[in-house]
Amino acid sequence: MEIEKKIPTHVSIIMDGNGRWARERGNEREEGHKAGVETVREVLSEACRLGIKYLSLYAFSEENWGRPEKEVHALMALMLHCIKNETETMMKNGVRFRVLGNRKRLPVELNASIDELEATTAVNDNITLIIFLSYSGKWDILQAAKQIAKEMVKKQAADEEIDQIGIDDFSSYLVTAGVPDPDIILRTAGEQRISNYLLWQGAYSELIYTDVMWPDFDKDDFHAVLEEYAHRDRRFGKIK
């Protein structure tokens, strides 16, 4: 297969369609989120087997806080349940776990569990699983700009020093500092937009869309995405 010749370093996924998947079956939206967890397990396992080093998942955006309180509570509870039950599997498979986003808005118990799992899995290096939780691209860029501004004010930086701030310097203030930009940004369930996700980091990512809803997305669908990527010609604005 072509994917074996061109394995991406970082695959990022906007996991869309859980709610619609549940509604089509006459269930509450929460059932779709639960079904989506099984897809995460399958895709993570396959990504690890193929040698992909980073798998990141857009689980909950800053805008999602505006959803009905019942659904938000269910999502936070589901995340907490998954964290408490996946430690053994992650350690067995060499998965390093990270959560990136505006964690100040997350429940105290969830933050504590995240800290514990991040510390426990920090020794693993087969693959890094990143969950973007309470995240948005605009928020990320804004918080980075604020950090830089505060530092420049504190040191009373001259205009010349401010002018010397480069792209790499700015990137180091984003929550993804140290994480390679995604080679692929995939969105499931047919929508063709990035919904305020990785606006800086995704500047040269290959955007791939599929009509398959996230709970139905399986190993074969994942292979199809990687095959599509393998046939793309990435030029990064240059001529080959």
XYZ file of N, CA and C in Angstrom:
720
model
N 0.838 -1.187 0.000
C 0.000 0.000 0.000
C 0.877 1.243 0.000
N 0.377 2.334 -0.597
C 1.107 3.588 -0.642
C 1.353 4.155 0.742
N 0.426 3.918 1.674
C 0.570 4.507 2.991
C 1.845 4.036 3.684
N 2.321 2.859 3.340
C 3.534 2.343 3.961
C 4.769 3.100 3.486
N 4.644 3.809 2.369
C 5.765 4.566 1.828
C 5.782 6.011 2.337
N 4.658 6.487 2.852
C 4.555 7.895 3.223
C 3.704 8.035 4.490
N 4.230 7.565 5.592
C 3.519 7.642 6.859
C 3.655 9.048 7.428
N 2.555 9.719 7.717
C 2.633 11.057 8.306
C 3.145 10.991 9.739
N 3.740 12.081 10.181
C 4.188 12.167 11.568
C 3.024 12.480 12.499
N 2.145 13.367 12.044
C 1.072 13.863 12.912
C -0.249 13.886 12.141
N -1.209 13.137 12.633
C -2.565 13.130 12.076
C -3.486 13.763 13.109
N -4.252 14.732 12.672
C -5.186 15.412 13.568
C -6.600 15.253 13.029
N -7.547 15.003 13.922
C -8.905 14.666 13.485
C -9.953 15.512 14.199
N -10.829 16.118 13.417
C -12.028 16.765 13.950
C -13.106 15.692 13.951
N -13.404 15.188 15.132
C -14.316 14.045 15.265
C -15.760 14.545 15.227
N -16.352 14.524 14.048
C -17.686 15.098 13.874
C -18.701 13.998 13.565
N -19.933 14.219 13.984
C -21.034 13.327 13.608
C -21.596 12.484 14.729
N -21.054 12.601 15.933
C -21.561 11.782 17.037
C -23.040 12.027 17.306
N -23.422 13.306 17.378
C -24.809 13.635 17.671
C -25.761 13.179 16.593
N -25.388 13.424 15.332
C -26.250 13.000 14.212
C -26.365 11.485 14.149
N -25.264 10.824 14.406
C -25.252 9.355 14.417
C -26.254 8.835 15.434
N -26.281 9.448 16.615
C -27.205 9.016 17.664
C -28.658 9.323 17.293
N -28.899 10.527 16.758
C -30.271 10.917 16.402
C -30.855 9.996 15.348
N -30.026 9.612 14.372
C -30.507 8.716 13.316
C -30.958 7.375 13.874
N -30.483 7.037 15.047
C -30.835 5.772 15.684
C -31.849 5.957 16.816
N -32.372 7.172 16.918
C -33.378 7.451 17.927
C -32.835 7.540 19.332
N -31.541 7.816 19.463
C -30.907 7.872 20.777
C -30.540 9.308 21.155
N -30.192 9.511 22.409
C -29.702 10.795 22.875
C -28.298 11.027 22.311
N -27.921 12.301 22.183
C -26.612 12.644 21.626
C -25.474 12.001 22.413
N -25.674 11.854 23.723
C -24.629 11.279 24.566
C -24.232 9.871 24.120
N -25.193 9.132 23.565
C -24.891 7.773 23.091
C -23.932 7.807 21.917
N -24.032 8.849 21.111
C -23.101 8.997 20.003
C -21.683 9.264 20.481
N -21.566 10.066 21.532
C -20.235 10.342 22.093
C -19.613 9.071 22.672
N -20.438 8.265 23.312
C -19.929 7.002 23.869
C -19.458 6.077 22.758
N -20.233 6.015 21.670
C -19.837 5.168 20.541
C -18.546 5.678 19.910
N -18.370 7.003 19.924
C -17.166 7.587 19.351
C -15.899 7.207 20.089
N -16.020 6.876 21.369
C -14.855 6.451 22.153
C -14.262 5.170 21.581
N -15.114 4.261 21.138
C -14.623 3.013 20.550
C -13.837 3.286 19.275
N -14.286 4.278 18.513
C -13.555 4.650 17.305
C -12.181 5.200 17.663
N -12.110 5.997 18.715
C -10.821 6.528 19.163
C -9.867 5.380 19.467
N -10.345 4.382 20.173
C -9.489 3.247 20.515
C -8.966 2.552 19.268
N -9.845 2.332 18.283
C -9.444 1.620 17.064
C -8.442 2.422 16.250
N -8.705 3.725 16.090
C -7.811 4.568 15.297
C -6.466 4.729 15.996
N -6.477 4.897 17.310
C -5.234 5.014 18.066
C -4.393 3.753 17.922
N -5.011 2.609 18.031
C -4.294 1.344 17.903
C -3.650 1.210 16.525
N -4.393 1.578 15.486
C -3.866 1.464 14.127
C -2.770 2.491 13.870
N -2.945 3.689 14.384
C -1.920 4.726 14.219
C -0.618 4.284 14.878
N -0.737 3.682 16.037
C 0.440 3.184 16.752
C 1.117 2.078 15.950
N 0.334 1.172 15.391
C 0.879 0.060 14.611
C 1.613 0.548 13.368
N 1.099 1.613 12.759
C 1.674 2.120 11.516
C 2.902 3.004 11.743
N 3.140 3.401 12.979
C 4.307 4.224 13.253
C 4.047 5.713 13.231
N 2.779 6.126 13.240
C 2.436 7.540 13.350
C 2.813 7.995 14.760
N 3.496 9.109 14.876
C 4.035 9.521 16.172
C 3.093 10.421 16.976
N 2.208 11.132 16.289
C 1.261 12.009 16.978
C -0.136 11.821 16.394
N -1.101 11.584 17.270
C -2.504 11.546 16.888
C -3.211 12.551 17.782
N -3.800 13.572 17.185
C -4.508 14.573 17.985
C -5.977 14.611 17.587
N -6.826 14.836 18.573
C -8.268 14.756 18.388
C -8.942 15.990 18.955
N -9.780 16.617 18.139
C -10.537 17.800 18.567
C -11.794 17.301 19.257
N -11.760 17.281 20.594
C -12.849 16.675 21.360
C -13.886 17.669 21.837
N -13.450 18.899 22.159
C -14.380 19.870 22.743
C -13.810 21.269 22.527
N -14.555 22.106 21.834
C -14.073 23.446 21.512
C -14.505 24.455 22.574
N -13.891 25.613 22.559
C -14.319 26.696 23.444
C -15.788 27.026 23.194
N -16.191 26.968 21.930
C -17.578 27.271 21.580
C -18.554 26.218 22.098
N -18.069 24.993 22.300
C -18.941 23.916 22.767
C -19.478 24.142 24.180
N -18.871 25.071 24.925
C -19.402 25.385 26.251
C -20.811 25.957 26.150
N -21.179 26.416 24.960
C -22.512 26.967 24.759
C -23.568 25.914 24.481
N -23.189 24.649 24.443
C -24.156 23.569 24.230
C -25.011 23.375 25.487
N -26.120 22.636 25.372
C -26.965 22.388 26.558
C -26.152 21.834 27.721
N -26.459 22.286 28.920
C -25.697 21.903 30.106
C -25.647 20.386 30.287
N -26.733 19.704 29.962
C -26.782 18.259 30.115
C -25.727 17.582 29.248
N -25.591 18.040 28.001
C -24.619 17.429 27.096
C -23.189 17.747 27.523
N -22.949 18.990 27.943
C -21.613 19.371 28.396
C -21.202 18.530 29.600
N -22.132 18.381 30.548
C -21.851 17.573 31.738
C -21.542 16.125 31.352
N -22.320 15.595 30.411
C -22.116 14.209 29.974
C -20.754 14.044 29.301
N -20.347 15.037 28.509
C -19.044 14.967 27.836
C -17.893 15.019 28.834
N -18.007 15.883 29.821
C -16.956 15.968 30.841
C -16.876 14.666 31.645
N -18.050 14.106 31.976
C -18.091 12.846 32.724
C -17.501 11.707 31.898
N -17.790 11.705 30.600
C -17.264 10.663 29.717
C -15.748 10.766 29.622
N -15.243 11.972 29.503
C -13.800 12.171 29.445
C -13.141 11.680 30.731
N -13.739 12.012 31.868
C -13.200 11.578 33.147
C -13.195 10.056 33.259
N -14.282 9.440 32.811
C -14.385 7.973 32.848
C -13.303 7.333 31.977
N -13.112 7.877 30.781
C -12.125 7.310 29.857
C -10.715 7.411 30.424
N -10.395 8.568 31.007
C -9.061 8.761 31.563
C -8.788 7.750 32.678
N -9.768 7.540 33.528
C -9.582 6.642 34.668
C -9.507 5.178 34.256
N -10.001 4.861 33.055
C -10.045 3.467 32.638
C -9.054 3.100 31.539
N -8.280 4.063 31.054
C -7.386 3.779 29.926
C -5.914 3.760 30.305
N -5.603 4.021 31.567
C -4.191 4.111 31.967
C -3.419 2.837 31.643
N -3.955 1.695 32.013
C -3.253 0.427 31.794
C -3.003 0.178 30.314
N -4.017 0.445 29.489
C -3.874 0.235 28.041
C -2.830 1.168 27.447
N -2.833 2.421 27.888
C -1.854 3.378 27.364
C -0.433 2.986 27.746
N -0.251 2.531 28.966
C 1.085 2.123 29.392
C 1.539 0.885 28.623
N 0.632 -0.032 28.391
C 0.955 -1.258 27.660
C 1.378 -0.952 26.223
N 0.734 0.054 25.607
C 0.981 0.365 24.202
C 1.951 1.525 23.989
N 2.522 2.031 25.070
C 3.504 3.106 24.938
C 2.921 4.420 24.486
N 1.721 4.738 24.937
C 1.030 5.970 24.532
C 1.281 7.078 25.546
N 1.793 8.182 25.079
C 1.899 9.366 25.922
C 0.625 10.190 25.745
N 0.038 10.608 26.842
C -1.252 11.305 26.827
C -1.069 12.770 27.192
N -1.715 13.645 26.397
C -1.669 15.077 26.697
C -3.040 15.697 26.408
N -3.380 16.719 27.166
C -4.585 17.504 26.909
C -4.165 18.954 26.727
N -4.590 19.572 25.623
C -4.247 20.957 25.325
C -5.515 21.776 25.136
N -5.491 22.978 25.661
C -6.646 23.861 25.552
C -6.721 24.771 26.759
N -7.833 25.448 26.899
C -8.058 26.361 28.008
C -8.532 25.569 29.219
N -7.579 24.928 29.882
C -7.923 23.998 30.962
C -8.472 24.693 32.201
N -8.363 25.996 32.273
C -8.923 26.733 33.403
C -10.448 26.554 33.485
N -11.058 26.222 32.371
C -12.514 26.084 32.341
C -12.985 24.669 32.672
N -12.048 23.727 32.784
C -12.428 22.337 33.019
C -12.712 22.100 34.501
N -13.564 21.115 34.811
C -13.840 20.770 36.205
C -12.564 20.363 36.948
N -12.518 20.657 38.239
C -11.333 20.392 39.057
C -10.961 18.910 39.033
N -11.942 18.028 39.190
C -11.662 16.592 39.223
C -11.090 16.113 37.895
N -11.615 16.634 36.797
C -11.115 16.245 35.482
C -9.682 16.718 35.300
N -9.386 17.943 35.686
C -8.023 18.464 35.573
C -7.043 17.629 36.387
N -7.457 17.221 37.567
C -6.586 16.408 38.418
C -6.283 15.072 37.758
N -7.299 14.447 37.162
C -7.110 13.163 36.489
C -6.228 13.314 35.252
N -6.391 14.422 34.544
C -5.553 14.690 33.377
C -4.086 14.815 33.805
N -3.849 15.589 34.848
C -2.474 15.764 35.343
C -1.850 14.418 35.710
N -2.620 13.580 36.360
C -2.109 12.280 36.803
C -1.762 11.390 35.618
N -2.654 11.344 34.620
C -2.392 10.491 33.459
C -1.248 11.035 32.620
N -1.154 12.349 32.484
C -0.038 12.936 31.742
C 1.293 12.584 32.406
N 1.334 12.668 33.730
C 2.567 12.358 34.455
C 2.919 10.880 34.340
N 1.905 10.025 34.437
C 2.139 8.579 34.381
C 2.660 8.146 33.017
N 2.112 8.736 31.947
C 2.452 8.299 30.586
C 3.603 9.092 29.972
N 4.169 10.028 30.716
C 5.220 10.889 30.164
C 6.443 10.096 29.699
N 6.627 8.888 30.231
C 7.792 8.062 29.869
C 7.587 7.331 28.542
N 6.369 7.296 28.042
C 6.059 6.534 26.822
C 6.452 7.316 25.571
N 6.867 6.591 24.534
C 7.315 7.281 23.323
C 6.905 6.598 22.014
N 5.997 5.643 22.077
C 5.535 5.027 20.823
C 4.691 6.003 20.016
N 3.774 6.671 20.702
C 2.893 7.635 20.060
C 2.388 8.594 21.125
N 2.162 9.836 20.730
C 1.571 10.821 21.625
C 0.131 11.064 21.209
N -0.778 10.834 22.137
C -2.197 11.104 21.912
C -2.529 12.442 22.548
N -2.945 13.398 21.722
C -3.292 14.733 22.203
C -4.801 14.928 22.079
N -5.431 15.283 23.185
C -6.847 15.619 23.174
C -6.960 17.126 23.300
N -7.561 17.763 22.305
C -7.812 19.195 22.385
C -9.164 19.402 23.062
N -9.083 19.975 24.263
C -10.255 20.085 25.125
C -10.399 21.539 25.565
N -11.586 22.113 25.354
C -11.804 23.535 25.624
C -10.791 24.362 24.825
N -10.707 24.058 23.533
C -9.704 24.659 22.657
C -10.371 25.385 21.496
N -9.734 26.453 21.059
C -10.075 27.068 19.780
C -8.823 27.717 19.231
N -8.724 27.783 17.929
C -7.542 28.356 17.300
C -7.372 29.827 17.614
N -8.472 30.592 17.597
C -8.385 32.022 17.889
C -7.949 32.253 19.328
N -8.500 31.451 20.256
C -8.081 31.561 21.655
C -6.598 31.270 21.792
N -6.104 30.254 21.115
C -4.707 29.851 21.204
C -3.792 30.978 20.730
N -4.116 31.570 19.591
C -3.309 32.664 19.053
C -3.370 33.878 19.980
N -4.544 34.155 20.519
C -4.701 35.301 21.412
C -3.917 35.129 22.703
N -3.986 33.921 23.289
C -3.251 33.730 24.543
C -1.750 33.793 24.320
N -1.302 33.348 23.151
C 0.129 33.449 22.823
C 0.535 34.912 22.684
N -0.277 35.691 21.996
C 0.017 37.115 21.798
C 0.049 37.854 23.138
N -0.858 37.495 24.027
C -0.885 38.130 25.349
C 0.377 37.809 26.135
N 0.819 36.549 26.071
C 2.045 36.161 26.782
C 3.241 36.966 26.291
N 3.365 37.077 24.972
C 4.481 37.824 24.392
C 4.399 39.289 24.798
N 3.194 39.848 24.727
C 3.013 41.261 25.074
C 3.415 41.523 26.526
N 3.013 40.652 27.431
C 3.362 40.813 28.845
C 4.867 40.752 29.049
N 5.536 39.826 28.344
C 6.984 39.710 28.476
C 7.699 40.949 27.936
N 7.207 41.450 26.803
C 7.830 42.631 26.213
C 7.656 43.855 27.113
N 6.470 43.982 27.721
C 6.227 45.108 28.631
C 7.100 44.987 29.870
N 7.185 43.764 30.413
C 7.959 43.533 31.636
C 9.431 43.888 31.453
N 9.982 43.547 30.296
C 11.406 43.815 30.056
C 11.631 45.157 29.358
N 10.514 45.890 29.157
C 10.582 47.196 28.495
C 11.336 47.090 27.173
N 10.918 46.134 26.384
C 11.595 45.829 25.124
C 11.513 47.002 24.147
N 12.592 47.208 23.437
C 12.630 48.235 22.407
C 11.933 47.734 21.146
N 11.567 48.653 20.272
C 10.885 48.290 19.029
C 11.702 47.278 18.226
N 13.020 47.443 18.245
C 13.872 46.549 17.465
C 13.758 45.101 17.958
N 13.663 44.916 19.264
C 13.536 43.569 19.814
C 12.183 42.961 19.453
N 11.150 43.776 19.489
C 9.810 43.298 19.115
C 9.785 42.903 17.644
N 10.432 43.701 16.821
C 10.473 43.414 15.377
C 11.191 42.112 15.069
N 12.063 41.677 15.961
C 12.831 40.455 15.729
C 12.057 39.181 16.067
N 10.863 39.313 16.659
C 10.045 38.133 16.961
C 9.642 37.462 15.657
N 10.009 36.187 15.519
C 9.724 35.462 14.274
C 8.628 34.432 14.434
N 8.346 33.728 13.350
C 7.292 32.711 13.348
C 7.578 31.611 14.362
N 8.815 31.139 14.388
C 9.157 30.080 15.347
C 9.035 30.575 16.783
N 9.419 31.827 16.997
C 9.288 32.407 18.343
C 7.825 32.408 18.765
N 6.958 32.853 17.873
C 5.536 32.919 18.195
C 4.974 31.525 18.451
N 5.382 30.570 17.635
C 4.882 29.194 17.773
C 5.198 28.616 19.145
N 6.293 29.069 19.745
C 6.696 28.526 21.043
C 5.779 28.980 22.173
N 4.899 29.930 21.898
C 3.942 30.397 22.911
C 2.573 29.741 22.755
N 2.377 29.015 21.684
C 1.119 28.307 21.493
C 1.083 27.081 22.394
N -0.110 26.556 22.658
C -0.210 25.394 23.547
C 0.433 24.157 22.937
N 0.653 24.189 21.634
C 1.252 23.052 20.931
C 2.768 23.155 20.835
N 3.388 24.044 21.576
C 4.847 24.204 21.529
C 5.532 22.851 21.688
N 6.435 22.542 20.757
C 7.154 21.276 20.798
C 6.477 20.152 20.036
N 5.247 20.386 19.584
C 4.507 19.370 18.815
C 4.581 19.740 17.334
N 4.978 18.824 16.461
C 5.034 19.160 15.031
C 3.653 19.492 14.481
N 3.595 20.422 13.550
C 2.323 20.770 12.923
C 1.722 19.540 12.246
N 0.397 19.435 12.223
C -0.214 18.241 11.632
C 0.022 18.132 10.132
N 0.374 16.943 9.687
C 0.484 16.676 8.251
C -0.911 16.587 7.637
N -1.832 16.024 8.390
C -3.217 15.839 7.942
C -4.152 16.425 8.976
N -5.150 17.178 8.514
C -6.306 17.500 9.347
C -7.511 16.855 8.668
N -8.082 15.881 9.343
C -9.224 15.137 8.824
C -10.488 15.573 9.548
N -11.574 15.741 8.802
C -12.872 15.984 9.420
C -13.858 14.944 8.909
N -14.554 14.318 9.839
C -15.551 13.312 9.482
C -16.942 13.937 9.363
N -17.885 13.148 8.876
C -19.325 13.481 8.843
C -19.723 14.506 7.801
N -18.874 14.758 6.803
C -19.315 15.509 5.638
C -19.135 17.011 5.661
N -18.924 17.608 6.829
C -18.727 19.060 6.875
C -17.335 19.402 6.364
N -17.246 20.496 5.584
C -15.968 20.858 4.983
C -15.533 22.236 5.469
N -15.196 22.296 6.738
C -14.638 23.492 7.358
C -13.784 23.044 8.538
N -12.938 23.953 9.051
C -12.042 23.564 10.146
C -12.523 24.073 11.498
N -13.572 24.857 11.526
C -14.252 25.229 12.775
C -13.301 25.715 13.872
N -12.496 26.706 13.519
C -11.663 27.382 14.525
C -10.650 26.429 15.166
N -10.116 25.535 14.383
C -9.207 24.507 14.903
C -7.817 24.656 14.301
N -6.795 24.759 15.131
C -5.395 24.798 14.711
C -5.184 25.781 13.553
N -5.653 27.006 13.727
C -5.593 27.999 12.660
C -4.160 28.354 12.283
N -3.277 28.391 13.256
C -1.856 28.675 13.001
C -1.137 27.413 12.557
N -1.321 26.340 13.315
C -0.572 25.112 13.097
C -0.973 24.391 11.806
N -2.181 24.615 11.345
C -2.684 23.912 10.159
C -2.469 24.650 8.860
N -1.585 25.648 8.865
C -1.388 26.483 7.678
C -1.049 25.674 6.430
N -0.267 24.595 6.589
C 0.107 23.764 5.449
C -0.297 22.306 5.623
N -1.262 22.062 6.476
C -1.774 20.694 6.627
C -2.592 20.311 5.407
N -2.572 19.015 5.084
C -3.445 18.501 4.038
C -4.841 18.300 4.639
N -5.835 18.972 4.076
C -7.203 18.875 4.575
C -7.931 17.745 3.849
N -8.458 16.822 4.613
C -9.170 15.681 4.045
C -10.522 15.557 4.739
N -11.557 15.383 3.937
C -12.912 15.276 4.475
C -13.524 13.935 4.066
N -14.322 13.385 4.962
C -15.043 12.154 4.662
C -16.480 12.285 5.134
N -17.399 11.634 4.427
C -18.806 11.666 4.816
C -19.112 10.725 5.975
N -18.184 9.838 6.291
C -18.407 8.853 7.349
C -18.493 9.550 8.707
N -19.532 9.249 9.460
C -19.655 9.822 10.799
C -18.665 9.149 11.734
N -18.204 9.900 12.721
C -17.121 9.410 13.564
C -17.388 8.041 14.204
N -18.567 7.762 14.751
C -18.772 6.431 15.355
C -18.671 5.282 14.351
N -18.872 5.587 13.055
C -18.788 4.549 12.025
C -17.404 4.467 11.383
N -16.540 5.419 11.699
C -15.210 5.480 11.100
C -14.382 4.307 11.620
N -13.817 3.517 10.704
C -13.073 2.333 11.131
C -11.673 2.294 10.510
N -11.003 1.173 10.716
C -9.626 1.020 10.241
C -9.529 1.192 8.734
N -10.485 0.661 7.991
C -10.448 0.798 6.536
C -10.597 2.254 6.111
N -11.457 2.999 6.808
C -11.630 4.424 6.507
C -10.336 5.182 6.809
N -9.679 4.807 7.897
C -8.415 5.437 8.265
C -7.355 5.164 7.199
N -7.302 3.941 6.712
C -6.362 3.607 5.644
C -6.649 4.416 4.385
N -7.927 4.632 4.084
C -8.296 5.410 2.898
C -7.784 6.846 3.026
N -7.870 7.398 4.202
C -7.360 8.752 4.441
C -5.851 8.791 4.235
N -5.151 7.808 4.763
C -3.697 7.761 4.623
C -3.274 7.520 3.180
N -4.061 6.763 2.444
C -3.793 6.556 1.013
C -3.955 7.871 0.255
N -5.002 8.617 0.597
C -5.214 9.928 -0.027
C -4.020 10.839 0.249
N -3.581 10.856 1.479
C -2.429 11.686 1.851
C -1.173 11.263 1.080
N -0.983 9.962 0.931
C 0.212 9.450 0.255
C 0.296 9.911 -1.191
N -0.849 10.223 -1.792
C -0.864 10.666 -3.189
C -0.831 12.186 -3.327
N -0.857 12.902 -2.218
C -0.788 14.358 -2.275
C 0.660 14.803 -2.495
N 0.829 15.912 -3.211
C 2.154 16.477 -3.461
C 2.284 17.738 -2.620
N 3.008 17.651 -1.523
C 3.128 18.778 -0.596
C 4.307 19.664 -1.013
N 4.001 20.912 -1.377
C 5.043 21.819 -1.873
C 5.343 22.966 -0.904
N 4.472 23.203 0.056
C 4.684 24.273 1.049
C 4.992 25.613 0.382
N 4.271 25.898 -0.693
C 4.422 27.170 -1.382
C 5.583 27.232 -2.348
N 6.345 26.134 -2.456
C 7.525 26.126 -3.337
C 7.226 25.357 -4.611
N 8.151 25.375 -5.542
C 8.012 24.638 -6.798
C 8.944 23.439 -6.757
N 8.399 22.275 -7.103
C 9.240 21.064 -7.153
C 9.544 20.689 -8.598
